[in-house]
PDB file of C-alpha atoms in Angstrom:
ATOM      1  CA  UNK A   1    -118.262 -11.938  47.010  1.00 65.00           C
ATOM      2  CA  UNK A   2    -120.841 -10.894  44.485  1.00 72.00           C
ATOM      3  CA  UNK A   3    -124.360 -12.101  45.221  1.00 78.00           C
ATOM      4  CA  UNK A   4    -126.570 -14.011  42.826  1.00 77.00           C
ATOM      5  CA  UNK A   5    -128.828 -10.982  42.478  1.00 80.00           C
ATOM      6  CA  UNK A   6    -125.906  -8.842  41.290  1.00 77.00           C
ATOM      7  CA  UNK A   7    -124.999 -11.460  38.679  1.00 70.00           C
ATOM      8  CA  UNK A   8    -128.590 -11.462  37.487  1.00 77.00           C
ATOM      9  CA  UNK A   9    -128.436  -7.659  37.050  1.00 80.00           C
ATOM     10  CA  UNK A  10    -125.290  -8.028  34.981  1.00 77.00           C
ATOM     11  CA  UNK A  11    -127.038 -10.424  32.636  1.00 84.00           C
ATOM     12  CA  UNK A  12    -125.314 -12.398  29.900  1.00 83.00           C
ATOM     13  CA  UNK A  13    -123.596  -9.312  28.459  1.00 86.00           C
ATOM     14  CA  UNK A  14    -122.136  -8.353  31.830  1.00 84.00           C
ATOM     15  CA  UNK A  15    -120.950 -11.906  32.459  1.00 83.00           C
ATOM     16  CA  UNK A  16    -119.276 -12.087  29.046  1.00 89.00           C
ATOM     17  CA  UNK A  17    -117.682  -8.684  29.586  1.00 89.00           C
ATOM     18  CA  UNK A  18    -116.290  -9.796  32.949  1.00 88.00           C
ATOM     19  CA  UNK A  19    -114.907 -13.011  31.426  1.00 91.00           C
ATOM     20  CA  UNK A  20    -113.288 -11.046  28.593  1.00 93.00           C
ATOM     21  CA  UNK A  21    -111.768  -8.624  31.080  1.00 93.00           C
ATOM     22  CA  UNK A  22    -110.353 -11.514  33.133  1.00 94.00           C
ATOM     23  CA  UNK A  23    -109.019 -13.149  29.963  1.00 94.00           C
ATOM     24  CA  UNK A  24    -107.311  -9.926  28.891  1.00 94.00           C
ATOM     25  CA  UNK A  25    -105.754  -9.523  32.339  1.00 94.00           C
ATOM     26  CA  UNK A  26    -104.451 -13.120  32.222  1.00 94.00           C
ATOM     27  CA  UNK A  27    -103.010 -12.582  28.728  1.00 93.00           C
ATOM     28  CA  UNK A  28    -101.299  -9.379  29.828  1.00 92.00           C
ATOM     29  CA  UNK A  29     -99.905 -10.722  33.091  1.00 94.00           C
ATOM     30  CA  UNK A  30     -99.100 -14.359  32.196  1.00 93.00           C
ATOM     31  CA  UNK A  31     -99.168 -15.188  28.487  1.00 93.00           C
ATOM     32  CA  UNK A  32     -97.377 -12.112  27.046  1.00 93.00           C
ATOM     33  CA  UNK A  33     -94.359 -12.357  29.411  1.00 92.00           C
ATOM     34  CA  UNK A  34     -93.949 -16.028  28.465  1.00 93.00           C
ATOM     35  CA  UNK A  35     -94.064 -15.166  24.777  1.00 92.00           C
ATOM     36  CA  UNK A  36     -91.551 -12.346  25.233  1.00 93.00           C
ATOM     37  CA  UNK A  37     -89.183 -14.667  27.123  1.00 91.00           C
ATOM     38  CA  UNK A  38     -89.481 -17.216  24.314  1.00 91.00           C
ATOM     39  CA  UNK A  39     -88.724 -14.537  21.668  1.00 91.00           C
ATOM     40  CA  UNK A  40     -85.728 -13.319  23.689  1.00 90.00           C
ATOM     41  CA  UNK A  41     -84.452 -16.908  23.932  1.00 89.00           C
ATOM     42  CA  UNK A  42     -84.742 -17.416  20.161  1.00 89.00           C
ATOM     43  CA  UNK A  43     -82.905 -14.133  19.542  1.00 88.00           C
ATOM     44  CA  UNK A  44     -80.162 -15.218  21.923  1.00 89.00           C
ATOM     45  CA  UNK A  45     -79.813 -18.557  20.125  1.00 89.00           C
ATOM     46  CA  UNK A  46     -79.613 -16.788  16.754  1.00 87.00           C
ATOM     47  CA  UNK A  47     -76.912 -14.394  18.000  1.00 87.00           C
ATOM     48  CA  UNK A  48     -74.935 -17.281  19.527  1.00 87.00           C
ATOM     49  CA  UNK A  49     -75.145 -19.287  16.296  1.00 85.00           C
ATOM     50  CA  UNK A  50     -74.084 -16.282  14.212  1.00 83.00           C
ATOM     51  CA  UNK A  51     -71.135 -15.685  16.533  1.00 83.00           C
ATOM     52  CA  UNK A  52     -70.077 -19.353  16.418  1.00 81.00           C
ATOM     53  CA  UNK A  53     -70.273 -19.475  12.624  1.00 79.00           C
ATOM     54  CA  UNK A  54     -68.289 -16.251  12.304  1.00 76.00           C
ATOM     55  CA  UNK A  55     -65.644 -17.578  14.699  1.00 74.00           C
ATOM     56  CA  UNK A  56     -65.204 -20.753  12.622  1.00 69.00           C
ATOM     57  CA  UNK A  57     -64.615 -18.906   9.354  1.00 62.00           C
ATOM     58  CA  UNK A  58     -62.458 -15.999  10.525  1.00 60.00           C
ATOM     59  CA  UNK A  59     -58.858 -16.528   9.426  1.00 56.00           C
ATOM     60  CA  UNK A  60     -55.947 -16.016  11.771  1.00 54.00           C
ATOM     61  CA  UNK A  61     -54.517 -12.523  12.133  1.00 54.00           C
ATOM     62  CA  UNK A  62     -51.307 -13.410  10.260  1.00 54.00           C
ATOM     63  CA  UNK A  63     -53.252 -14.908   7.381  1.00 59.00           C
ATOM     64  CA  UNK A  64     -55.486 -11.828   7.301  1.00 59.00           C
ATOM     65  CA  UNK A  65     -52.478  -9.550   7.040  1.00 60.00           C
ATOM     66  CA  UNK A  66     -50.968 -11.659   4.257  1.00 61.00           C
ATOM     67  CA  UNK A  67     -54.294 -11.581   2.392  1.00 59.00           C
ATOM     68  CA  UNK A  68     -54.576  -7.827   2.753  1.00 64.00           C
ATOM     69  CA  UNK A  69     -51.186  -7.323   1.094  1.00 73.00           C
ATOM     70  CA  UNK A  70     -52.143  -9.333  -2.005  1.00 73.00           C
ATOM     71  CA  UNK A  71     -53.684  -7.828  -5.105  1.00 79.00           C
ATOM     72  CA  UNK A  72     -57.060  -9.168  -6.273  1.00 76.00           C
ATOM     73  CA  UNK A  73     -55.302 -11.005  -9.125  1.00 74.00           C
ATOM     74  CA  UNK A  74     -52.876 -12.670  -6.690  1.00 76.00           C
ATOM     75  CA  UNK A  75     -55.746 -13.614  -4.392  1.00 72.00           C
ATOM     76  CA  UNK A  76     -57.648 -15.149  -7.317  1.00 68.00           C
ATOM     77  CA  UNK A  77     -54.574 -17.098  -8.420  1.00 72.00           C
ATOM     78  CA  UNK A  78     -54.095 -18.405  -4.873  1.00 72.00           C
ATOM     79  CA  UNK A  79     -57.718 -19.481  -4.638  1.00 71.00           C
ATOM     80  CA  UNK A  80     -57.609 -21.031  -8.118  1.00 71.00           C
ATOM     81  CA  UNK A  81     -54.684 -23.237  -7.079  1.00 74.00           C
ATOM     82  CA  UNK A  82     -56.511 -24.509  -3.988  1.00 77.00           C
ATOM     83  CA  UNK A  83     -59.595 -25.626  -5.919  1.00 79.00           C
ATOM     84  CA  UNK A  84     -59.801 -29.374  -6.534  1.00 80.00           C
ATOM     85  CA  UNK A  85     -59.746 -30.896  -9.980  1.00 80.00           C
ATOM     86  CA  UNK A  86     -62.739 -32.396 -11.763  1.00 79.00           C
ATOM     87  CA  UNK A  87     -61.579 -35.889 -10.784  1.00 82.00           C
ATOM     88  CA  UNK A  88     -62.423 -35.058  -7.141  1.00 84.00           C
ATOM     89  CA  UNK A  89     -66.019 -33.887  -7.754  1.00 83.00           C
ATOM     90  CA  UNK A  90     -67.713 -37.157  -6.778  1.00 88.00           C
ATOM     91  CA  UNK A  91     -65.639 -37.320  -3.591  1.00 88.00           C
ATOM     92  CA  UNK A  92     -66.722 -33.750  -2.720  1.00 88.00           C
ATOM     93  CA  UNK A  93     -70.389 -34.578  -3.255  1.00 88.00           C
ATOM     94  CA  UNK A  94     -70.089 -37.775  -1.221  1.00 91.00           C
ATOM     95  CA  UNK A  95     -68.273 -35.912   1.556  1.00 90.00           C
ATOM     96  CA  UNK A  96     -71.161 -33.432   1.961  1.00 90.00           C
ATOM     97  CA  UNK A  97     -73.701 -36.263   2.268  1.00 92.00           C
ATOM     98  CA  UNK A  98     -71.470 -38.413   4.506  1.00 92.00           C
ATOM     99  CA  UNK A  99     -70.922 -35.534   6.934  1.00 92.00           C
ATOM    100  CA  UNK A 100     -74.683 -35.035   7.171  1.00 92.00           C
ATOM    101  CA  UNK A 101     -75.164 -38.731   7.991  1.00 92.00           C
ATOM    102  CA  UNK A 102     -72.368 -38.560  10.601  1.00 93.00           C
ATOM    103  CA  UNK A 103     -74.235 -35.728  12.326  1.00 92.00           C
ATOM    104  CA  UNK A 104     -77.441 -37.799  12.329  1.00 93.00           C
ATOM    105  CA  UNK A 105     -79.247 -35.704   9.726  1.00 93.00           C
ATOM    106  CA  UNK A 106     -81.684 -37.233   7.245  1.00 93.00           C
ATOM    107  CA  UNK A 107     -81.470 -36.194   3.596  1.00 92.00           C
ATOM    108  CA  UNK A 108     -84.251 -37.705   1.511  1.00 87.00           C
ATOM    109  CA  UNK A 109     -83.267 -36.393  -1.913  1.00 91.00           C
ATOM    110  CA  UNK A 110     -80.651 -34.232  -3.594  1.00 92.00           C
ATOM    111  CA  UNK A 111     -81.215 -32.025  -6.604  1.00 92.00           C
ATOM    112  CA  UNK A 112     -78.067 -31.441  -8.668  1.00 89.00           C
ATOM    113  CA  UNK A 113     -77.419 -28.645 -11.162  1.00 87.00           C
ATOM    114  CA  UNK A 114     -74.065 -27.923 -12.744  1.00 82.00           C
ATOM    115  CA  UNK A 115     -72.721 -25.206 -14.990  1.00 79.00           C
ATOM    116  CA  UNK A 116     -69.480 -23.814 -16.344  1.00 76.00           C
ATOM    117  CA  UNK A 117     -68.673 -20.364 -14.983  1.00 73.00           C
ATOM    118  CA  UNK A 118     -67.569 -18.472 -18.111  1.00 59.00           C
ATOM    119  CA  UNK A 119     -66.200 -15.522 -16.169  1.00 57.00           C
ATOM    120  CA  UNK A 120     -63.605 -17.657 -14.392  1.00 56.00           C
ATOM    121  CA  UNK A 121     -61.610 -19.342 -17.183  1.00 55.00           C
ATOM    122  CA  UNK A 122     -57.875 -19.791 -16.563  1.00 58.00           C
ATOM    123  CA  UNK A 123     -55.277 -20.983 -19.096  1.00 61.00           C
ATOM    124  CA  UNK A 124     -56.975 -24.077 -20.504  1.00 64.00           C
ATOM    125  CA  UNK A 125     -59.185 -24.680 -17.462  1.00 73.00           C
ATOM    126  CA  UNK A 126     -62.622 -23.474 -16.473  1.00 79.00           C
ATOM    127  CA  UNK A 127     -64.360 -23.132 -13.144  1.00 82.00           C
ATOM    128  CA  UNK A 128     -67.247 -25.556 -12.682  1.00 83.00           C
ATOM    129  CA  UNK A 129     -70.066 -25.068 -10.186  1.00 85.00           C
ATOM    130  CA  UNK A 130     -72.146 -28.016  -8.980  1.00 88.00           C
ATOM    131  CA  UNK A 131     -75.174 -26.922  -6.972  1.00 92.00           C
ATOM    132  CA  UNK A 132     -76.767 -29.350  -4.503  1.00 93.00           C
ATOM    133  CA  UNK A 133     -80.200 -28.554  -3.043  1.00 95.00           C
ATOM    134  CA  UNK A 134     -81.209 -30.834  -0.165  1.00 94.00           C
ATOM    135  CA  UNK A 135     -84.174 -31.116   2.192  1.00 94.00           C
ATOM    136  CA  UNK A 136     -82.650 -31.938   5.594  1.00 94.00           C
ATOM    137  CA  UNK A 137     -84.308 -33.115   8.825  1.00 94.00           C
ATOM    138  CA  UNK A 138     -82.740 -33.540  12.230  1.00 93.00           C
ATOM    139  CA  UNK A 139     -81.506 -31.950  15.413  1.00 92.00           C
ATOM    140  CA  UNK A 140     -80.794 -28.194  15.300  1.00 91.00           C
ATOM    141  CA  UNK A 141     -77.359 -28.620  16.908  1.00 91.00           C
ATOM    142  CA  UNK A 142     -76.413 -31.333  14.414  1.00 93.00           C
ATOM    143  CA  UNK A 143     -77.465 -29.093  11.516  1.00 93.00           C
ATOM    144  CA  UNK A 144     -75.418 -26.233  12.915  1.00 92.00           C
ATOM    145  CA  UNK A 145     -72.348 -28.485  13.309  1.00 93.00           C
ATOM    146  CA  UNK A 146     -72.749 -29.794   9.752  1.00 93.00           C
ATOM    147  CA  UNK A 147     -72.940 -26.261   8.335  1.00 93.00           C
ATOM    148  CA  UNK A 148     -69.899 -25.136  10.349  1.00 91.00           C
ATOM    149  CA  UNK A 149     -67.943 -28.155   9.091  1.00 90.00           C
ATOM    150  CA  UNK A 150     -68.904 -27.406   5.482  1.00 89.00           C
ATOM    151  CA  UNK A 151     -67.791 -23.778   5.819  1.00 88.00           C
ATOM    152  CA  UNK A 152     -64.242 -24.996   6.474  1.00 87.00           C
ATOM    153  CA  UNK A 153     -64.088 -26.521   2.973  1.00 86.00           C
ATOM    154  CA  UNK A 154     -62.657 -23.895   0.566  1.00 81.00           C
ATOM    155  CA  UNK A 155     -64.277 -25.542  -2.477  1.00 86.00           C
ATOM    156  CA  UNK A 156     -67.784 -25.255  -1.025  1.00 89.00           C
ATOM    157  CA  UNK A 157     -70.143 -22.345  -0.465  1.00 89.00           C
ATOM    158  CA  UNK A 158     -73.523 -22.273   1.256  1.00 91.00           C
ATOM    159  CA  UNK A 159     -75.968 -20.528  -1.078  1.00 92.00           C
ATOM    160  CA  UNK A 160     -79.147 -20.620   0.989  1.00 92.00           C
ATOM    161  CA  UNK A 161     -80.587 -21.999   4.184  1.00 92.00           C
ATOM    162  CA  UNK A 162     -84.284 -22.123   5.064  1.00 93.00           C
ATOM    163  CA  UNK A 163     -85.193 -23.437   8.527  1.00 91.00           C
ATOM    164  CA  UNK A 164     -88.544 -24.519   9.907  1.00 90.00           C
ATOM    165  CA  UNK A 165     -89.342 -25.785  13.364  1.00 88.00           C
ATOM    166  CA  UNK A 166     -92.700 -27.566  13.680  1.00 84.00           C
ATOM    167  CA  UNK A 167     -92.831 -27.399  17.486  1.00 83.00           C
ATOM    168  CA  UNK A 168     -91.209 -24.554  19.398  1.00 79.00           C
ATOM    169  CA  UNK A 169     -90.355 -26.865  22.286  1.00 82.00           C
ATOM    170  CA  UNK A 170     -88.600 -29.408  20.044  1.00 83.00           C
ATOM    171  CA  UNK A 171     -85.003 -29.329  18.848  1.00 86.00           C
ATOM    172  CA  UNK A 172     -85.997 -31.032  15.594  1.00 89.00           C
ATOM    173  CA  UNK A 173     -85.913 -28.857  12.470  1.00 91.00           C
ATOM    174  CA  UNK A 174     -86.627 -29.183   8.790  1.00 92.00           C
ATOM    175  CA  UNK A 175     -84.307 -27.266   6.505  1.00 92.00           C
ATOM    176  CA  UNK A 176     -83.695 -26.687   2.840  1.00 94.00           C
ATOM    177  CA  UNK A 177     -79.978 -26.264   2.232  1.00 94.00           C
ATOM    178  CA  UNK A 178     -78.413 -25.225  -1.073  1.00 94.00           C
ATOM    179  CA  UNK A 179     -74.634 -25.518  -1.446  1.00 93.00           C
ATOM    180  CA  UNK A 180     -72.276 -25.029  -4.366  1.00 91.00           C
ATOM    181  CA  UNK A 181     -69.209 -27.179  -4.944  1.00 89.00           C
ATOM    182  CA  UNK A 182     -66.454 -25.565  -7.019  1.00 87.00           C
ATOM    183  CA  UNK A 183     -63.682 -27.250  -9.005  1.00 82.00           C
ATOM    184  CA  UNK A 184     -61.377 -26.765 -11.963  1.00 80.00           C
ATOM    185  CA  UNK A 185     -61.642 -28.856 -15.080  1.00 74.00           C
ATOM    186  CA  UNK A 186     -59.976 -28.823 -18.494  1.00 71.00           C
ATOM    187  CA  UNK A 187     -61.817 -26.537 -20.878  1.00 66.00           C
ATOM    188  CA  UNK A 188     -62.859 -29.203 -23.380  1.00 61.00           C
ATOM    189  CA  UNK A 189     -63.632 -32.000 -20.926  1.00 48.00           C
ATOM    190  CA  UNK A 190     -67.190 -32.965 -19.946  1.00 50.00           C
ATOM    191  CA  UNK A 191     -68.246 -32.594 -16.266  1.00 50.00           C
TER     192      UNK A 191
END
């Protein structure tokens, strides 16, 4: 044990130096390993989520082979035929919001933007894109399930996803999700 006289020789500067040295040792031996374990855990969760999302959208091997044998024009024609008509647009929008509610997610507002895609006209019909931008709050697992469910819909694409987690120990996230809904409509009709 260090005597009082030795501490007096150290003075304030020596005492502060010793405290800083002890703090650095604690950070190196305790705090940094915890932070590294937390970063590794987040990376593992990200890889697992990426794998799960890829597994939900990968077509079967037979379907992949059939797709590979088609020309781009045949593939476009096949996709064009699967797109819903303009009369189903409200149902598509409602379905996106209803699925979020079913998962327990809160959507406070939705920003809509629509436009005709001039490059995709087909014999009297045009391709219409309705973009929905939504702030979403809820459980991370529920958000992941909602996104995976939306990816199964051929007339929907996820344009962007921004996630924020206020507390690293919480499963609650805030996200900004932008999706596009696609449908066919007659060329002269209004959306």
